[in-house]
């Protein structure tokens, strides 16, 4: 549940649509109504406390 569950479901939808596309490249993906879970997969957000912890430890990604 939450953001992690949303990210997982977003991945499942993207994988499903990829299979449909590979079978028929003329098809357009049907992603309407899945904006939230797709956003969790495509644009994840870091927890603010982790960002502050890494800054405090002077960790640079």
Short mmCIF file of the C-alpha atoms (twelve columns), coordinates in Angstrom:
data_MODEL
# 
_entry.id   MODEL 
# 
loop_
_atom_site.group_PDB 
_atom_site.id 
_atom_site.type_symbol 
_atom_site.label_atom_id 
_atom_site.label_alt_id 
_atom_site.label_comp_id 
_atom_site.label_asym_id 
_atom_site.label_seq_id 
_atom_site.Cartn_x 
_atom_site.Cartn_y 
_atom_site.Cartn_z 
_atom_site.pdbx_PDB_model_num 
ATOM 1  C CA . UNK A 1  0.000  0.000  0.000   1 
ATOM 2  C CA . UNK A 2  1.033  3.619  -0.165  1 
ATOM 3  C CA . UNK A 3  3.735  4.902  -2.461  1 
ATOM 4  C CA . UNK A 4  5.614  1.592  -2.594  1 
ATOM 5  C CA . UNK A 5  2.487  -0.314 -3.564  1 
ATOM 6  C CA . UNK A 6  1.618  2.379  -6.088  1 
ATOM 7  C CA . UNK A 7  5.071  2.132  -7.632  1 
ATOM 8  C CA . UNK A 8  4.736  -1.644 -7.909  1 
ATOM 9  C CA . UNK A 9  1.315  -1.403 -9.537  1 
ATOM 10 C CA . UNK A 10 2.639  1.276  -11.886 1 
ATOM 11 C CA . UNK A 11 5.403  -1.107 -12.923 1 
ATOM 12 C CA . UNK A 12 2.848  -3.853 -13.533 1 
ATOM 13 C CA . UNK A 13 0.777  -1.568 -15.774 1 
ATOM 14 C CA . UNK A 14 3.843  -0.461 -17.739 1 
ATOM 15 C CA . UNK A 15 4.939  -4.080 -18.216 1 
ATOM 16 C CA . UNK A 16 1.433  -5.069 -19.366 1 
ATOM 17 C CA . UNK A 17 1.264  -2.226 -21.871 1 
ATOM 18 C CA . UNK A 18 4.768  -3.076 -23.108 1 
ATOM 19 C CA . UNK A 19 3.628  -6.623 -23.897 1 
ATOM 20 C CA . UNK A 20 0.587  -5.286 -25.756 1 
ATOM 21 C CA . UNK A 21 2.832  -2.917 -27.722 1 
ATOM 22 C CA . UNK A 22 5.305  -5.678 -28.618 1 
ATOM 23 C CA . UNK A 23 2.453  -7.800 -29.973 1 
ATOM 24 C CA . UNK A 24 0.949  -4.908 -31.945 1 
ATOM 25 C CA . UNK A 25 3.149  -1.796 -32.386 1 
ATOM 26 C CA . UNK A 26 0.205  0.166  -33.837 1 
ATOM 27 C CA . UNK A 27 -1.659 0.058  -30.503 1 
ATOM 28 C CA . UNK A 28 -1.667 3.071  -28.206 1 
ATOM 29 C CA . UNK A 29 -1.252 2.350  -24.486 1 
ATOM 30 C CA . UNK A 30 -4.347 2.685  -22.314 1 
ATOM 31 C CA . UNK A 31 -3.053 4.541  -19.278 1 
ATOM 32 C CA . UNK A 32 -6.082 6.707  -18.457 1 
ATOM 33 C CA . UNK A 33 -7.178 6.483  -14.851 1 
ATOM 34 C CA . UNK A 34 -3.792 5.254  -13.639 1 
ATOM 35 C CA . UNK A 35 -2.050 8.606  -13.281 1 
ATOM 36 C CA . UNK A 36 -1.255 8.297  -9.564  1 
ATOM 37 C CA . UNK A 37 0.326  4.860  -9.673  1 
ATOM 38 C CA . UNK A 38 2.210  5.601  -12.888 1 
ATOM 39 C CA . UNK A 39 3.575  8.778  -11.314 1 
ATOM 40 C CA . UNK A 40 4.798  6.748  -8.330  1 
ATOM 41 C CA . UNK A 41 6.759  4.527  -10.736 1 
ATOM 42 C CA . UNK A 42 8.024  7.197  -13.131 1 
ATOM 43 C CA . UNK A 43 8.633  10.056 -10.692 1 
ATOM 44 C CA . UNK A 44 9.415  8.693  -7.220  1 
ATOM 45 C CA . UNK A 45 9.980  11.174 -4.403  1 
ATOM 46 C CA . UNK A 46 12.545 10.698 -1.649  1 
ATOM 47 C CA . UNK A 47 11.499 10.957 1.968   1 
ATOM 48 C CA . UNK A 48 12.520 14.327 3.385   1 
ATOM 49 C CA . UNK A 49 14.048 12.793 6.527   1 
ATOM 50 C CA . UNK A 50 16.351 10.611 4.415   1 
ATOM 51 C CA . UNK A 51 17.470 13.619 2.361   1 
ATOM 52 C CA . UNK A 52 18.283 15.524 5.560   1 
ATOM 53 C CA . UNK A 53 20.124 12.506 7.008   1 
ATOM 54 C CA . UNK A 54 22.266 12.139 3.879   1 
ATOM 55 C CA . UNK A 55 23.025 15.867 3.862   1 
ATOM 56 C CA . UNK A 56 24.050 15.664 7.523   1 
ATOM 57 C CA . UNK A 57 26.388 12.779 6.733   1 
ATOM 58 C CA . UNK A 58 27.708 14.713 3.717   1 
ATOM 59 C CA . UNK A 59 26.756 11.881 1.359   1 
ATOM 60 C CA . UNK A 60 26.632 12.997 -2.266  1 
ATOM 61 C CA . UNK A 61 24.772 10.710 -4.698  1 
# 
